[in-house]
PDB file of C-alpha atoms in Angstrom:
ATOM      1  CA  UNK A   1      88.209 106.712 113.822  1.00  0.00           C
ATOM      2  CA  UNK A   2      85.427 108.028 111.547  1.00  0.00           C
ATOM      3  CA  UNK A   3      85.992 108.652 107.830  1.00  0.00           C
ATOM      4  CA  UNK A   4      83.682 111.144 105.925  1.00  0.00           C
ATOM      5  CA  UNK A   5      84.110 109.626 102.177  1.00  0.00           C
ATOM      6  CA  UNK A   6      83.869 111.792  98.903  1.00  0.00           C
ATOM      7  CA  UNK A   7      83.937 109.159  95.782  1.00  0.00           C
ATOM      8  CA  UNK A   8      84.307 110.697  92.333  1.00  0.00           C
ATOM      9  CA  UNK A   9      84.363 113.973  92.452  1.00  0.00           C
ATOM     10  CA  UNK A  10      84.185 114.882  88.443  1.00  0.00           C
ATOM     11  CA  UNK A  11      86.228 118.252  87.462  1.00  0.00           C
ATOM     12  CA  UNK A  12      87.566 119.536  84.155  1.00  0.00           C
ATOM     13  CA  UNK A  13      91.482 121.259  84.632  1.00  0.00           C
ATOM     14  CA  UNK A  14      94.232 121.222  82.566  1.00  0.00           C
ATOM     15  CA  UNK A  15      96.615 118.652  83.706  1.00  0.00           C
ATOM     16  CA  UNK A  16      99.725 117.152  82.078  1.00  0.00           C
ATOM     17  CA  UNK A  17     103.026 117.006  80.597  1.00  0.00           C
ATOM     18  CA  UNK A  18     102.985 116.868  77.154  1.00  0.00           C
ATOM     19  CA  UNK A  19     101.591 120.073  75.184  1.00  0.00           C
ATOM     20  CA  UNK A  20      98.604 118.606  73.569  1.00  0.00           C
ATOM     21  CA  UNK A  21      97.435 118.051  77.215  1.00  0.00           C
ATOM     22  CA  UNK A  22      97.839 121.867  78.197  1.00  0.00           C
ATOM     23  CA  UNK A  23      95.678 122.851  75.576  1.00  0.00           C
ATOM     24  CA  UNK A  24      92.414 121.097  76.065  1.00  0.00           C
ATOM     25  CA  UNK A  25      90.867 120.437  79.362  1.00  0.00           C
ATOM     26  CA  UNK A  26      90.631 116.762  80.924  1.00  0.00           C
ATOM     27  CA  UNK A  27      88.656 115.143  83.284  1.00  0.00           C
ATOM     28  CA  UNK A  28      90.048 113.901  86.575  1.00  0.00           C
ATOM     29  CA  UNK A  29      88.074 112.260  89.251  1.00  0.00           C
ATOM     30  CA  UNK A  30      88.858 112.707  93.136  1.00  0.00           C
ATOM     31  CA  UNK A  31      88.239 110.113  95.891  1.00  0.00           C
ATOM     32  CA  UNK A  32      88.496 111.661  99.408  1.00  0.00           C
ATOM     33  CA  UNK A  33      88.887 109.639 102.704  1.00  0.00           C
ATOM     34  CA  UNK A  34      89.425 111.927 105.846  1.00  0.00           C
ATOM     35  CA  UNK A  35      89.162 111.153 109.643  1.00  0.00           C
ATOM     36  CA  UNK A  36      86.709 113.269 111.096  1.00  0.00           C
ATOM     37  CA  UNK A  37      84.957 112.220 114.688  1.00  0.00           C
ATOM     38  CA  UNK A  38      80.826 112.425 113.854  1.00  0.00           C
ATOM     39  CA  UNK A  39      80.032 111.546 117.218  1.00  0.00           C
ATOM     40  CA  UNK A  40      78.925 115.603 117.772  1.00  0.00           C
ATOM     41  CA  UNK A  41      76.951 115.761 114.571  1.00  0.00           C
ATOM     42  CA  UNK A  42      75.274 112.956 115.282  1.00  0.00           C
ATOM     43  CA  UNK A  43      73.981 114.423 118.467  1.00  0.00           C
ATOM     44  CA  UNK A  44      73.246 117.358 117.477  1.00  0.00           C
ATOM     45  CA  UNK A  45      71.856 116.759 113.938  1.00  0.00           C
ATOM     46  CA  UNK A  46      73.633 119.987 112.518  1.00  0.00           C
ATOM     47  CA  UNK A  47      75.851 120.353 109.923  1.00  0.00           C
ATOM     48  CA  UNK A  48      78.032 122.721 111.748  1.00  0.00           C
ATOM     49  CA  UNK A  49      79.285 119.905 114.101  1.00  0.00           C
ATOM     50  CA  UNK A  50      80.947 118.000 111.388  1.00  0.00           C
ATOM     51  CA  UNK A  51      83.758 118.632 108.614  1.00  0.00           C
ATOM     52  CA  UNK A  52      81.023 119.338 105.408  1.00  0.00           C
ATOM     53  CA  UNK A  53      81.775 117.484 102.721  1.00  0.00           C
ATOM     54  CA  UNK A  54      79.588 119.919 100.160  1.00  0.00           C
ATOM     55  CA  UNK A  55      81.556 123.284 101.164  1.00  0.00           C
ATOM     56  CA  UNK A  56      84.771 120.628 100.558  1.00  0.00           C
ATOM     57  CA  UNK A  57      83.542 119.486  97.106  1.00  0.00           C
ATOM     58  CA  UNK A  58      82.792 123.085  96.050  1.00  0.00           C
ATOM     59  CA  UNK A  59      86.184 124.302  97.287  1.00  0.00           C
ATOM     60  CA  UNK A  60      87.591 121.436  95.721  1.00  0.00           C
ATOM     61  CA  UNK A  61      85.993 122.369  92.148  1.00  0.00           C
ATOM     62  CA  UNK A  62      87.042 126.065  92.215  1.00  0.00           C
ATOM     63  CA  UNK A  63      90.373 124.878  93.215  1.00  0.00           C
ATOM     64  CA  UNK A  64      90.691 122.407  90.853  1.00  0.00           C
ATOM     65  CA  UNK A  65      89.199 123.532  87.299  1.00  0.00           C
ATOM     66  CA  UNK A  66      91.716 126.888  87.954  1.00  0.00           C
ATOM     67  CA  UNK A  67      94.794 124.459  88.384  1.00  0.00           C
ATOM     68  CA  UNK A  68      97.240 124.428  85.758  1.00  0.00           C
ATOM     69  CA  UNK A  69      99.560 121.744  86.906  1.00  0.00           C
ATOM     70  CA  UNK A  70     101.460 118.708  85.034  1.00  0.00           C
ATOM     71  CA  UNK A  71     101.238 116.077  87.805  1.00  0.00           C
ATOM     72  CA  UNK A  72      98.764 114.450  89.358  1.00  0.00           C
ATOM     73  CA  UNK A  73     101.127 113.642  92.179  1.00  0.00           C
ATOM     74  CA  UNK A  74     101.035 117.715  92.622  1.00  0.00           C
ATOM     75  CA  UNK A  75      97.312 117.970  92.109  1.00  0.00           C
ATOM     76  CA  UNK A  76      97.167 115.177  95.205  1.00  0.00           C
ATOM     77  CA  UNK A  77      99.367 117.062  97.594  1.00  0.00           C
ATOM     78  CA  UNK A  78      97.359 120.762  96.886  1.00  0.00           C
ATOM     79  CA  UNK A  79      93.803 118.718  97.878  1.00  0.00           C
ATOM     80  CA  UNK A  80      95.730 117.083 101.010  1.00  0.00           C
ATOM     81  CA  UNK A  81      96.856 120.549 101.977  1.00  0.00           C
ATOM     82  CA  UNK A  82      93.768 121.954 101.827  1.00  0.00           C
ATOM     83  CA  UNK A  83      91.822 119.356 103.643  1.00  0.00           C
ATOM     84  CA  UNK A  84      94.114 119.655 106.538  1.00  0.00           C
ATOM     85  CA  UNK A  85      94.721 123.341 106.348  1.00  0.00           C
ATOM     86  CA  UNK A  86      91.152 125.024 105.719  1.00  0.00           C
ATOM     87  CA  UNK A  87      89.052 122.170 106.914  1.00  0.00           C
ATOM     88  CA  UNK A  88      91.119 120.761 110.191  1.00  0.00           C
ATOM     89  CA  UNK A  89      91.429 117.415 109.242  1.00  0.00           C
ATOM     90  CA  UNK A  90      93.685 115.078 111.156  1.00  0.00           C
ATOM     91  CA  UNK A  91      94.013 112.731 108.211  1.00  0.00           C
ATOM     92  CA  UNK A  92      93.324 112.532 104.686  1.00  0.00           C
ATOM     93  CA  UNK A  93      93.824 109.894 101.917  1.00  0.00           C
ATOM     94  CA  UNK A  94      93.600 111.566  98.552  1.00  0.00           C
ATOM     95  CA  UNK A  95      93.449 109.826  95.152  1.00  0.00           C
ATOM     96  CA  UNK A  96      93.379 111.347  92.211  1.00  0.00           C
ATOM     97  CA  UNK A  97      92.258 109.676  88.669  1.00  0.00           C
ATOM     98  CA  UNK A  98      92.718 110.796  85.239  1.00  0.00           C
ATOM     99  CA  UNK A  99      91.012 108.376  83.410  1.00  0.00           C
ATOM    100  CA  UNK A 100      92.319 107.195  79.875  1.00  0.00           C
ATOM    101  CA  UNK A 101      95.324 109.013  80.033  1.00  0.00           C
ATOM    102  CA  UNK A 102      97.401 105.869  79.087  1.00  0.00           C
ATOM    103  CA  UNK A 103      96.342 104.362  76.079  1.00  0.00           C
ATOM    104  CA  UNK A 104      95.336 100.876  76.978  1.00  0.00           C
ATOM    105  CA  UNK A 105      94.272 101.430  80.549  1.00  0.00           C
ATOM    106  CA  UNK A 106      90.639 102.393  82.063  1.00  0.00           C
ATOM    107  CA  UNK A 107      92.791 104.218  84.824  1.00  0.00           C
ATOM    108  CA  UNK A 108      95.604 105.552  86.235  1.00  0.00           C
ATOM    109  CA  UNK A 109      96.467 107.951  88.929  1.00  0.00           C
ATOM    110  CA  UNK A 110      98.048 108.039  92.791  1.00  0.00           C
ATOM    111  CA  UNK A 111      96.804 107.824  95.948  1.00  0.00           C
ATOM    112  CA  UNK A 112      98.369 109.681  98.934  1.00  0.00           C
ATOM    113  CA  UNK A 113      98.071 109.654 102.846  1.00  0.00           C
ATOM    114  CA  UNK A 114      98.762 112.464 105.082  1.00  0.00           C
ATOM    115  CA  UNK A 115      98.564 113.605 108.789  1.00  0.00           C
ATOM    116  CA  UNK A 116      98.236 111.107 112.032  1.00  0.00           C
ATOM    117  CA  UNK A 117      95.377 108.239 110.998  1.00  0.00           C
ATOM    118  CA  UNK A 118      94.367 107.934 114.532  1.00  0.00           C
ATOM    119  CA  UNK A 119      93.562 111.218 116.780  1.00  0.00           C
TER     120      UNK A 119
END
């Protein structure tokens, strides 16, 4: 299996569960593993062949920076949906940071799998 890789995508949403945090905006970061078979693309040399991994990030943004929701657990399953859904992936691991959200820690955030890791 191939994995196309996305590693910190960067968007400002409002995400949380306490009311200060649906006021201001915060920054999460997205890591993106999804199967994807490059064997055409690298043929062919053309975008076209393969999953794209700009038209995901921009759809990703949009997506994101309009979301209004408290978990990041919920933010995870909406990016896994859409990878599968509008972009035909078999697989996808999502993870989804929000960085300093707990006092005392660099990091924290979940990590998901979904769909059939081998074809």
């Amino acid at each position: 299996m191939d994995i196309l890789f996305v590693r910190e995508l960067k968007v400002d949403t409002r995400i949380g569960i306490y009311d200060w945090e649906r006021e201001v905006n915060q920054t999460v970061l997205v890591d993106l593993d999804i199967a994807a078979d490059v064997r055409a693309a690298a043929q062919t040399d053309k975008v076209e062949s393969t999953i794209n991994y700009q038209t995901i990030c921009q759809h990703l943004v949009a997506h994101i920076s309009a979301s209004e929701v408290e978990l990041v657990e919920t933010l995870a399953e909406q990016i896994a949906d859409i990878i599968r859904s509008e972009f035909g992936a078999a697989w996808v691991q999502v993870t989804v940071h929000k960085p300093a959200a707990v006092r005392g820690t660099r990091d924290v955030g979940v990590r998901i799998e979904r769909g059939d890791r081998l074809p």
